[in-house]
Coordinates of C-alpha atoms and ligand atoms in Angstrom, one line a residue:
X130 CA 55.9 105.8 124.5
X131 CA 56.9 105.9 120.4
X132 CA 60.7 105.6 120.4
X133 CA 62.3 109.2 118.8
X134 CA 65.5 108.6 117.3
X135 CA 67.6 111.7 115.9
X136 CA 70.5 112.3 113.5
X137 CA 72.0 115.5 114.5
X138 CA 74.7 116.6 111.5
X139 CA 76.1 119.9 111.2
X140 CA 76.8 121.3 108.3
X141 CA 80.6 121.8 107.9
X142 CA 81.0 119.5 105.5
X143 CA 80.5 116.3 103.0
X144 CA 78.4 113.7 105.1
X145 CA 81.3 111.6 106.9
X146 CA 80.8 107.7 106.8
X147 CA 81.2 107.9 110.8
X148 CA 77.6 110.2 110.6
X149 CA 76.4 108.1 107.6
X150 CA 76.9 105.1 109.8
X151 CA 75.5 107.0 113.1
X152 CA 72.5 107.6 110.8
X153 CA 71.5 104.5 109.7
X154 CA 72.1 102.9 113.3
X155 CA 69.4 105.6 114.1
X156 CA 67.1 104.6 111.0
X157 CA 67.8 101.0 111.9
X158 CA 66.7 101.3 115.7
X159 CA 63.2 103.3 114.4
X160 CA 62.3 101.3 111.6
X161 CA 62.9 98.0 114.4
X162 CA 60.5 100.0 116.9
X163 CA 58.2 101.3 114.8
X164 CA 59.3 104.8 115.6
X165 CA 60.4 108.0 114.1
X166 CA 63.6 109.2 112.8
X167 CA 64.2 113.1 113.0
X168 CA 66.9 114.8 111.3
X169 CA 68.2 118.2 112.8
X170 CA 70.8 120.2 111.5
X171 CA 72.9 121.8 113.8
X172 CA 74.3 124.8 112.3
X173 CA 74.9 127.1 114.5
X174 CA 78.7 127.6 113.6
X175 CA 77.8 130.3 111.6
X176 CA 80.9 130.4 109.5
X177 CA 81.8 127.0 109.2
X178 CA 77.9 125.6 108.4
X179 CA 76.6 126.4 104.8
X180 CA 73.1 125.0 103.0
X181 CA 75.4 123.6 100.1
X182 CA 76.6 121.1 102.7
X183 CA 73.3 120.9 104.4
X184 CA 71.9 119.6 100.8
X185 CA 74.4 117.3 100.3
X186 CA 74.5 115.4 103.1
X187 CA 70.8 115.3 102.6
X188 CA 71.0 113.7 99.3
X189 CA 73.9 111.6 100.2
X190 CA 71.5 110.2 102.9
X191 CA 68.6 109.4 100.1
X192 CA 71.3 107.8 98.3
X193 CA 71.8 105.6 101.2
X194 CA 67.8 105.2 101.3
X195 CA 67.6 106.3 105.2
X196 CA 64.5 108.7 104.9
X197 CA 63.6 110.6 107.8
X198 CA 60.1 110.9 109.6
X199 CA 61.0 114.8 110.3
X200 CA 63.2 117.1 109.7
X201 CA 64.7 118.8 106.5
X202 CA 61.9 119.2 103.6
X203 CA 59.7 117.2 106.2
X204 CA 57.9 119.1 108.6
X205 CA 57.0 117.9 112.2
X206 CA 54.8 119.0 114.6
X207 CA 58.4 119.8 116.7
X208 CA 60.1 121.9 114.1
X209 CA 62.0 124.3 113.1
X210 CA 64.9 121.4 112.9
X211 CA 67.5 123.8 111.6
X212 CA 69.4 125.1 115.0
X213 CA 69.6 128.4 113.2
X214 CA 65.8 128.9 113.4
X215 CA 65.6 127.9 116.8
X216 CA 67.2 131.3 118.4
X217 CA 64.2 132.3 120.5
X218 CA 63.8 129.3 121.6
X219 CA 66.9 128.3 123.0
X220 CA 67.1 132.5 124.9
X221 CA 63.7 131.5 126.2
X222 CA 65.5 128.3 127.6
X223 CA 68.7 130.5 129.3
X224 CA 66.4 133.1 130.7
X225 CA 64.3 130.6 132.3
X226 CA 68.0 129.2 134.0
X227 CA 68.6 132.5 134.7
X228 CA 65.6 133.2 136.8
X229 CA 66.0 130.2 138.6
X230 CA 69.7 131.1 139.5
X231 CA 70.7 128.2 137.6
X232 CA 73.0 129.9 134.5
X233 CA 74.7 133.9 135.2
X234 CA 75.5 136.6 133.5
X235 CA 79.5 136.7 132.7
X236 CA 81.0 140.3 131.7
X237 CA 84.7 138.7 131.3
X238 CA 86.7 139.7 128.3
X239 CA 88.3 137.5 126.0
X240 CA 91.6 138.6 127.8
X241 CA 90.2 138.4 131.0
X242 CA 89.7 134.8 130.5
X243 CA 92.7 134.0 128.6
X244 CA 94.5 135.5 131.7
X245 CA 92.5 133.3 134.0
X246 CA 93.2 130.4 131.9
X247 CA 96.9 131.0 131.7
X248 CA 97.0 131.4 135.6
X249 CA 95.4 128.4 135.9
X250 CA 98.2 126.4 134.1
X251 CA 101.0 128.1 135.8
X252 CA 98.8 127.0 138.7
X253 CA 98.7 123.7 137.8
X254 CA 95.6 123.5 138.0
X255 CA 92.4 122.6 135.1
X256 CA 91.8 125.8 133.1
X257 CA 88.4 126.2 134.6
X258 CA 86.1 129.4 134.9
X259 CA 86.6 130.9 138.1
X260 CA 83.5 131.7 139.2
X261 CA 84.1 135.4 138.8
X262 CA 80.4 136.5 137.9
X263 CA 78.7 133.8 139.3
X264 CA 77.2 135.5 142.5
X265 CA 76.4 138.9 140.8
X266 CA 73.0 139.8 141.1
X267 CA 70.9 139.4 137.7
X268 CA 69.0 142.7 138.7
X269 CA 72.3 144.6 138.2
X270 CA 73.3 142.2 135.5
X271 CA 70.7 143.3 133.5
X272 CA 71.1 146.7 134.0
X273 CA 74.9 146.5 133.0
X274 CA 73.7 144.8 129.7
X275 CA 71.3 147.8 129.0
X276 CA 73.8 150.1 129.3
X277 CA 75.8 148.1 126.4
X278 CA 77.5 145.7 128.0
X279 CA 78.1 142.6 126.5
X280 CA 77.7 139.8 128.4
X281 CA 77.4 135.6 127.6
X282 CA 75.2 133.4 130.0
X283 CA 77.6 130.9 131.7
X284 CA 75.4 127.6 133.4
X285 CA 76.5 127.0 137.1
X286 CA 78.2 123.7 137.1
X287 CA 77.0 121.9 140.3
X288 CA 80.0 120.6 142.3
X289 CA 78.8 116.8 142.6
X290 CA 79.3 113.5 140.2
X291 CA 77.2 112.5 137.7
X292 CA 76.7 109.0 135.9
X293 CA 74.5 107.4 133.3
X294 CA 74.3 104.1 131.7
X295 CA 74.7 103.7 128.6
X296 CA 73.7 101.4 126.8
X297 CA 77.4 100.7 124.7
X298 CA 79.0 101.1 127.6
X299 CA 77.4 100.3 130.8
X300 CA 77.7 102.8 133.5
X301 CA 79.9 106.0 133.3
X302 CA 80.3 108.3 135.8
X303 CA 81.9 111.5 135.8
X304 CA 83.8 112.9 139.0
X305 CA 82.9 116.2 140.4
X306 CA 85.0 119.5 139.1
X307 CA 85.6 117.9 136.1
X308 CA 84.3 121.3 134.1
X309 CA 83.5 125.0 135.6
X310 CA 80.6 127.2 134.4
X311 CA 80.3 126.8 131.0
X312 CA 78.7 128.9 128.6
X313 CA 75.5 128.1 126.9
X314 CA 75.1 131.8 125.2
X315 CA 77.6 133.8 123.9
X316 CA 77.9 137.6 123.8
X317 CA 76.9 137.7 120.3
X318 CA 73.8 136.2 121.2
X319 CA 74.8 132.1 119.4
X320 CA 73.8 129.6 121.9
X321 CA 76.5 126.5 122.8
X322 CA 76.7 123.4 121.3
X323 CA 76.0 120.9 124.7
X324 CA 72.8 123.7 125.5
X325 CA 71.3 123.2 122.2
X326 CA 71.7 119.7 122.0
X327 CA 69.7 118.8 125.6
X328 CA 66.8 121.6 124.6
X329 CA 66.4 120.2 121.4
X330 CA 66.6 116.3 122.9
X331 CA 64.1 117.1 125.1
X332 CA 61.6 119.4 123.0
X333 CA 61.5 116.9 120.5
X334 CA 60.7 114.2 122.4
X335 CA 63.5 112.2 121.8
X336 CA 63.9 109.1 123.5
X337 CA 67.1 107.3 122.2
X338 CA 70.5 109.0 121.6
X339 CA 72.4 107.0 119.4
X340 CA 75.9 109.0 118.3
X341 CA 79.8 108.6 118.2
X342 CA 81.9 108.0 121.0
X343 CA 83.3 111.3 120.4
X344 CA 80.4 113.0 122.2
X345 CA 80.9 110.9 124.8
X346 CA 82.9 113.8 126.8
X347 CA 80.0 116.4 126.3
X348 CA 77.5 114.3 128.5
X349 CA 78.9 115.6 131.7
X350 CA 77.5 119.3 130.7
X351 CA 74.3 117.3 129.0
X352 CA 73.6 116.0 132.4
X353 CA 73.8 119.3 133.9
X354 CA 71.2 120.7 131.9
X355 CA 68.2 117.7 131.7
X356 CA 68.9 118.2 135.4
X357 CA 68.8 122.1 136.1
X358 CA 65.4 122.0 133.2
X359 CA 63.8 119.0 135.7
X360 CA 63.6 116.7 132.6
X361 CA 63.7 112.8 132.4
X362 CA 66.8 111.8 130.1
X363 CA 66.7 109.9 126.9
X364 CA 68.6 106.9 126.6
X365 CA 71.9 107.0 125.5
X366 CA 74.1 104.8 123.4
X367 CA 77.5 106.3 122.0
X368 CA 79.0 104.0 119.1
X369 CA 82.1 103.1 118.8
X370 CA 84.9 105.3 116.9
X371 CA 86.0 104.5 113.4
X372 CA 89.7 104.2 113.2
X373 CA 92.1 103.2 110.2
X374 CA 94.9 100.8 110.1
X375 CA 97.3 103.0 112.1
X376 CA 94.3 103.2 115.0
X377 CA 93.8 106.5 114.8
X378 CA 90.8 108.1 114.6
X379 CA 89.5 108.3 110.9
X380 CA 90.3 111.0 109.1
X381 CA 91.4 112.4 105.4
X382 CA 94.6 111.0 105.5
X383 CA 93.2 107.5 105.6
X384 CA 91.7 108.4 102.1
X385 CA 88.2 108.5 101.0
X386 CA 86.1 109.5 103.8
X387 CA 83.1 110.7 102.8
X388 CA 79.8 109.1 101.8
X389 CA 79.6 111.1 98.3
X390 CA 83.8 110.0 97.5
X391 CA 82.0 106.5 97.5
X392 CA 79.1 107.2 95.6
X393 CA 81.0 108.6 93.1
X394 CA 83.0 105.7 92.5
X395 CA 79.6 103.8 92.0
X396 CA 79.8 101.9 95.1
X397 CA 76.5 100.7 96.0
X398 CA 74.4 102.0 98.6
X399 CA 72.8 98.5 99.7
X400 CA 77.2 97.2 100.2
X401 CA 77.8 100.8 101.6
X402 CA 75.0 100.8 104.3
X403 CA 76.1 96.6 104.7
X404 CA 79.6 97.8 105.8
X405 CA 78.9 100.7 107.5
X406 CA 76.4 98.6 109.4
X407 CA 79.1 95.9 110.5
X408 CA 81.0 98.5 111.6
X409 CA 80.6 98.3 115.1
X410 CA 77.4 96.3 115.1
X411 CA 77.3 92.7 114.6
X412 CA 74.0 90.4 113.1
X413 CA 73.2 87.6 116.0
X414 CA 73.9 84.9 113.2
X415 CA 77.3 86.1 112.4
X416 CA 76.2 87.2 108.7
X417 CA 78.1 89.4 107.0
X418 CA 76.2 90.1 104.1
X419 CA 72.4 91.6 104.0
X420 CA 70.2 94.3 103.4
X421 CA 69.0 96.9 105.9
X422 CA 65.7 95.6 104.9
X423 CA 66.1 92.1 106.2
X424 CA 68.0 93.4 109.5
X425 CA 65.3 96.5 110.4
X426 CA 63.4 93.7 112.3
X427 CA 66.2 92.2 114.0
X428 CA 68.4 95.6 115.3
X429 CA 69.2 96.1 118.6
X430 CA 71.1 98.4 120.7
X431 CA 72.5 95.5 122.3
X432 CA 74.5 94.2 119.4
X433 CA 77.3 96.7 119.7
X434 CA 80.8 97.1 120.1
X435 CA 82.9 98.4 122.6
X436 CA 85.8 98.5 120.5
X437 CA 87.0 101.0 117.9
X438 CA 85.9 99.8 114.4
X439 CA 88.5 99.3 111.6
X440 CA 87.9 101.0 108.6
X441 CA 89.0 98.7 106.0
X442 CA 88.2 99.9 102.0
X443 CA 89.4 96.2 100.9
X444 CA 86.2 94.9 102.8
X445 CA 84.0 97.1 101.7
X446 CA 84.5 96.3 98.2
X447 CA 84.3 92.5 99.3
X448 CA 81.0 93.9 100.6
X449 CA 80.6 95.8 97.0
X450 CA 81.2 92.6 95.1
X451 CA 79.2 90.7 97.0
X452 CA 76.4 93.1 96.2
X453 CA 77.2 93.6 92.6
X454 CA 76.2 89.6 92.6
X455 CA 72.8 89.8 94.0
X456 CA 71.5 92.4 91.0
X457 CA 70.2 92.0 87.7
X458 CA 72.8 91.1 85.1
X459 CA 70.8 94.5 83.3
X460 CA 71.2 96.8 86.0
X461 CA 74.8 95.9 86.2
X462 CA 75.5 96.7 82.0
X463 CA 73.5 99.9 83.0
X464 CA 75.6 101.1 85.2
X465 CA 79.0 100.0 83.3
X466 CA 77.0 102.3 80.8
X467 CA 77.1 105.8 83.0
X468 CA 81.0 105.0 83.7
X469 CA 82.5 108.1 83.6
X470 CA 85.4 106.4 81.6
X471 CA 86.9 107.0 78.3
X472 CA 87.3 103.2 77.9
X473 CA 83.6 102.4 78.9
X474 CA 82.5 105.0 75.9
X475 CA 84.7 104.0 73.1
X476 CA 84.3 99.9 73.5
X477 CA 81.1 99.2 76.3
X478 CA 78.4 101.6 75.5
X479 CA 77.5 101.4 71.6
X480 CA 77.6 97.2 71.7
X481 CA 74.5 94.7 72.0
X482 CA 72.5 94.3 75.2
X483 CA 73.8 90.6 74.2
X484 CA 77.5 91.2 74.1
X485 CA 76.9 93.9 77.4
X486 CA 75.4 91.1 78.9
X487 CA 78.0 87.9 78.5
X488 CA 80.7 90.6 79.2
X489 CA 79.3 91.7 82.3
X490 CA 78.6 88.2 83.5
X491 CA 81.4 86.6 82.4
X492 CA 83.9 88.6 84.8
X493 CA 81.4 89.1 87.5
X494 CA 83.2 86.4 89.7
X495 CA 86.2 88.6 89.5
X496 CA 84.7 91.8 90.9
X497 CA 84.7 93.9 93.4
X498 CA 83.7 97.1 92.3
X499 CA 82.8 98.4 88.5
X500 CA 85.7 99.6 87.9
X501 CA 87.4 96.4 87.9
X502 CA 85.7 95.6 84.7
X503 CA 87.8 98.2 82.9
X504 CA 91.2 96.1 82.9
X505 CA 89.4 93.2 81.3
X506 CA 87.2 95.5 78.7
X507 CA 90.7 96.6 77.8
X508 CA 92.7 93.6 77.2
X509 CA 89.3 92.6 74.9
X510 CA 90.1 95.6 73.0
X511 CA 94.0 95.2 73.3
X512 CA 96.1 94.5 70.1
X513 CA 99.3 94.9 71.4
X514 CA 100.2 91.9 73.4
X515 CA 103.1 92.2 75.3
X516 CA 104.1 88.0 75.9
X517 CA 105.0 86.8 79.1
X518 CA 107.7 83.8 79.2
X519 CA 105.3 81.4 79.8
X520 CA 103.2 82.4 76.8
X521 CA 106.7 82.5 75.1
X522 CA 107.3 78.9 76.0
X523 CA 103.9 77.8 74.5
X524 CA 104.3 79.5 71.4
X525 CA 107.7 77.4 70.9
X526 CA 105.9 73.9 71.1
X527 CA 105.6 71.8 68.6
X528 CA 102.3 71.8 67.9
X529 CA 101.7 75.9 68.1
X530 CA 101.8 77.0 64.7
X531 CA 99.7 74.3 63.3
X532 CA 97.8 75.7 65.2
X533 CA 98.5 79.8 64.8
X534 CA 98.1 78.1 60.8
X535 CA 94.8 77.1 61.0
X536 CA 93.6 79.7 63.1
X537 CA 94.7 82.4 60.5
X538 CA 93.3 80.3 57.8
X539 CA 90.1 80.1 59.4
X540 CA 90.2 83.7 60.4
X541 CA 91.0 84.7 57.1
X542 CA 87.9 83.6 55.7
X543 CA 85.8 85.2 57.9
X544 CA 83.9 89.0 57.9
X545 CA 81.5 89.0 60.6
X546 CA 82.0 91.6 63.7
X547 CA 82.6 88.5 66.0
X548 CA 82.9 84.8 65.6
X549 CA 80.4 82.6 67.4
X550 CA 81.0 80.1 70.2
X551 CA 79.9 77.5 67.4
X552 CA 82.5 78.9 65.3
X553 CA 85.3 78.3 67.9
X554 CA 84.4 75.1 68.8
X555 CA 84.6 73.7 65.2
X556 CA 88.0 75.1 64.9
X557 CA 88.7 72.7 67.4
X558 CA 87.3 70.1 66.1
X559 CA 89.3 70.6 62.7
X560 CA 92.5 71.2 65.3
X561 CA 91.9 68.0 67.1
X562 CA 90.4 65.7 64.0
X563 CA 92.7 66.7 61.4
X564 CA 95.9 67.6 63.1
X565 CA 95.5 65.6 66.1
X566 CA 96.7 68.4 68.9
X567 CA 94.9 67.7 72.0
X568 CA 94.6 68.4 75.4
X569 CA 97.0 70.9 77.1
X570 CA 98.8 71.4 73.8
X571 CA 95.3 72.2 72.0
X572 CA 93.5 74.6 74.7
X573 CA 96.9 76.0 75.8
X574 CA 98.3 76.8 72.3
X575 CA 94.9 78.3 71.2
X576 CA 94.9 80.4 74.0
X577 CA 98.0 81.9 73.6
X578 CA 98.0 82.0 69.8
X579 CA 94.3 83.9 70.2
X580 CA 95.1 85.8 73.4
X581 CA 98.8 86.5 74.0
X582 CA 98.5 84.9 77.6
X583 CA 98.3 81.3 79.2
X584 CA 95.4 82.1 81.9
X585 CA 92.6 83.5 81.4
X586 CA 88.4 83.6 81.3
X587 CA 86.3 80.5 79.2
X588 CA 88.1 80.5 76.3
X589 CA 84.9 79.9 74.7
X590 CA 83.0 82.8 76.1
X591 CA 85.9 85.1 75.8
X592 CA 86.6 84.9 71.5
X593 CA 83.2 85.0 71.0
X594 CA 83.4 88.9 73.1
X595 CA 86.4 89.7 70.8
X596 CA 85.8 91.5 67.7
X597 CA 87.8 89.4 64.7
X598 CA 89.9 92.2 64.1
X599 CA 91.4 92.3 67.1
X600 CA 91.9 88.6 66.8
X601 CA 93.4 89.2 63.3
X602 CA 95.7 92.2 64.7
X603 CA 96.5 89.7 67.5
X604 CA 97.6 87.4 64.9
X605 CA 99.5 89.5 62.3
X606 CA 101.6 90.8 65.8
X607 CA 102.5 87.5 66.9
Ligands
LIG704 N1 76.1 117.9 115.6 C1 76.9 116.9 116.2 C2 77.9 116.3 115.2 O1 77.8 116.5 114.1 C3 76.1 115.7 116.8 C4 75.5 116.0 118.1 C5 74.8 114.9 118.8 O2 74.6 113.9 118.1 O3 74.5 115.0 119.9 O4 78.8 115.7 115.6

């Protein structure tokens, strides 16, 4: 049997990194078995769900590069694979319970239940249905509902335990009574979250469910309904949680949670699918750092984590940076190009492919994510040094304004845009020949005398990225 994998999102909202990550285990787990993946939007929340969101999280997903086998723009042979266009299908499902005495009419209020509820804590006791319409005939049921009456369609909860094994976390069982008769259509005619979910599972032949912890709860009522239908179960495998440095589940507080916050920061989507990998999922040689090209033949439900996963930003952009190193020096300047930054458009974007090119790789070692190459674009740019002590100190050696003398001599001759590397060096030359400053004194002093600071990038790749009349600002400020 082909192995069905689904990514089940609902609508509410920007695609989380907990579903991005749920999605790609999914995509990961196909692509290993030669399967399918199938996307289904659950959006039966009415109010909440919206195709804006729908859309987005689609694209968010190409971003990523997870494509789906079925689903949204794809059609299946086990479509429709919006929820909202599946309305017969799921009635068809609750009259079948029905007939078989299986699910109930319930013609309780909303007060009537609230009151029951409310009992039921004064009680003590779990704020469980009662059982109140349970045993009413359907015959007179459905004669009540054509009248008018509105009714929902409650499921009878056996009274026994259930367990699966899962394949996260082993064998779970869940004790008898633990929920009443639920509902699995409401009087407004919306099926239930748990009822959709198993009809769906089982129409489209899926075979592995692979989702968050959080769900976790619902597969008491889940196994309640593959049972009542008569069907065979998919496999099950419920992920750990993401959680931020406080342990608590993630959430907005802990900053940017969503995959599109990311994107639009220019994270890429080969560190961002990396990190959201090792969350919770580790690679049998320990590696931290790899495509989900090189891992589709290697993943395996076994792999993962019990524990919550930590959300950490600072790794991901290790992740980033590490990234950002495996790409073409030209695909890097491109990107530095489409910066939404005021910096990025007045100083990167109308120089040389050359000067794009050394910039970009000259700080490359230092970063993390783009936008760590704006500090260092801006002290390029910057006139206005502001010296440290240090600097302070090197500027009051002997030897400094011999130096800061010939510098400004040299400088003075010179129009060009940028002096060359060649340039620099026989500066030195004349610095070291002629006015014999060497060694700490020479590379320290010409530092600070061209820069303003005594640590730095390659001197000689740095001057040569620095137009002369900042140097010649630099030097009429010091
Ligand atoms: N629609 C659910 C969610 O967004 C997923 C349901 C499932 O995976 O079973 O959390």
């Amino acid at each position: 049997m082909s192995v069905r994998v689904r990514f089940a999102p609902s609508p509410t909202g920007y695609l989380h990194i907990g579903g991005a990550r749920t999605c790609l285990y999914n995509f990961l787990y196909a692509k290993k078995m030669g399967g399918k993946l199938i996307v289904r939007v659950e959006d039966t929340d009415q109010e909440r769900s919206s195709r804006e969101f729908e859309d987005s999280q689609m694209n968010d997903l190409r971003w990523l590069g997870i494509d789906w086998d079925e689903g949204p723009g794809k059609d299946g042979e086990f479509g429709p694979y919006r929820q909202s266009e599946r309305t017969e299908i799921y009635k068809e499902y609750a009259e079948k319970l029905l007939e078989e005495g299986k699910a109930f009419y319930c013609f309780c209020t909303d007060e009537e239940l609230e009151g029951m509820r409310e009992k039921a804590l004064a009680e003590n006791r779990d704020p469980i249905y009662d059982g109140t319409w349970r045993d009413f005939p359907l015959e007179e049921a459905r004669e009540k509902i054509a009248a008018g009456e509105r009714a929902s369609i409650r499921f009878t909860a056996p009274l026994k335990d259930y367990s699966f094994e899962d394949e996260v976390r082993g064998n779970v069982t869940f004790p008898q009574g633990m929920v009443g008769d639920f509902v699995i259509m409401r009087s407004n005619g919306m099926p239930t979250f748990n009822f959709c979910v198993v009809v769906d599972d089982l129409l489209m032949k899926i075979t592995h469910v692979i989702r968050g912890e959080d769900h976790l709860n619902n597969m008491v009522r889940q196994l309640m309904i593959y049972e009542a239908l008569k069907a065979e179960t998919p496999k099950f495998a419920h992920v750990s949680l993401l959680i931020g440095h406080d342990r608590q589940k993630l959430s907005k507080r802990h900053g940017a949670t969503s995959v599109s916050q990311y994107r639009e920061q220019n994270y890429l989507p080969q560190a961002m699918n990396n990190y959201l990998c090792l969350l919770g999922w580790s690679h049998p040689e320990e590696k931290d750092i790899f495509s989900k090209e090189e891992i589709s033949s290697i993943f395996d439900l076994n792999r993962f984590s019990k524990s919550a996963a930590l959300y950490d930003v600072e790794k991901l952009k290790w992740v980033n940076g590490q990234h950002l190193k495996n790409i073409e020096m030209s695909d890097i300047t491109k990107m530095l190009d489409h910066l939404d930054s005021d910096l990025i458009k007045s100083k990167f974007t109308s120089q040389s492919p050359e000067w794009k090119n050394e910039f970009t790789s000259l700080f490359l070692e230092k970063i993390q994510i783009l936008e760590d190459y704006l500090p260092y674009l801006g002290d390029i740019f910057n006139t206005a040094l502001e010296l440290q002590d240090d600097a302070k100190e090197v500027l009051n050696w002997e030897t400094t304004p011999t130096i800061k003398e010939v510098v400004c001599a040299e400088v003075s001759k010179r129009e060009e845009e940028f002096i060359s590397k060649e340039q620099l060096s026989s500066w030195m030359d004349l610095l070291k020949k002629e006015h014999k400053v060497k060694g700490k004194n020479l590379f320290m002093g010409l530092r600070v005398v061209l820069t303003g600071v005594c640590h730095g990038s390659d001197l000689t790749r740095l001057i040569p990225l620095t137009p002369l009349s900042v140097i010649k600002a630099r030097l009429e400020n010091l």
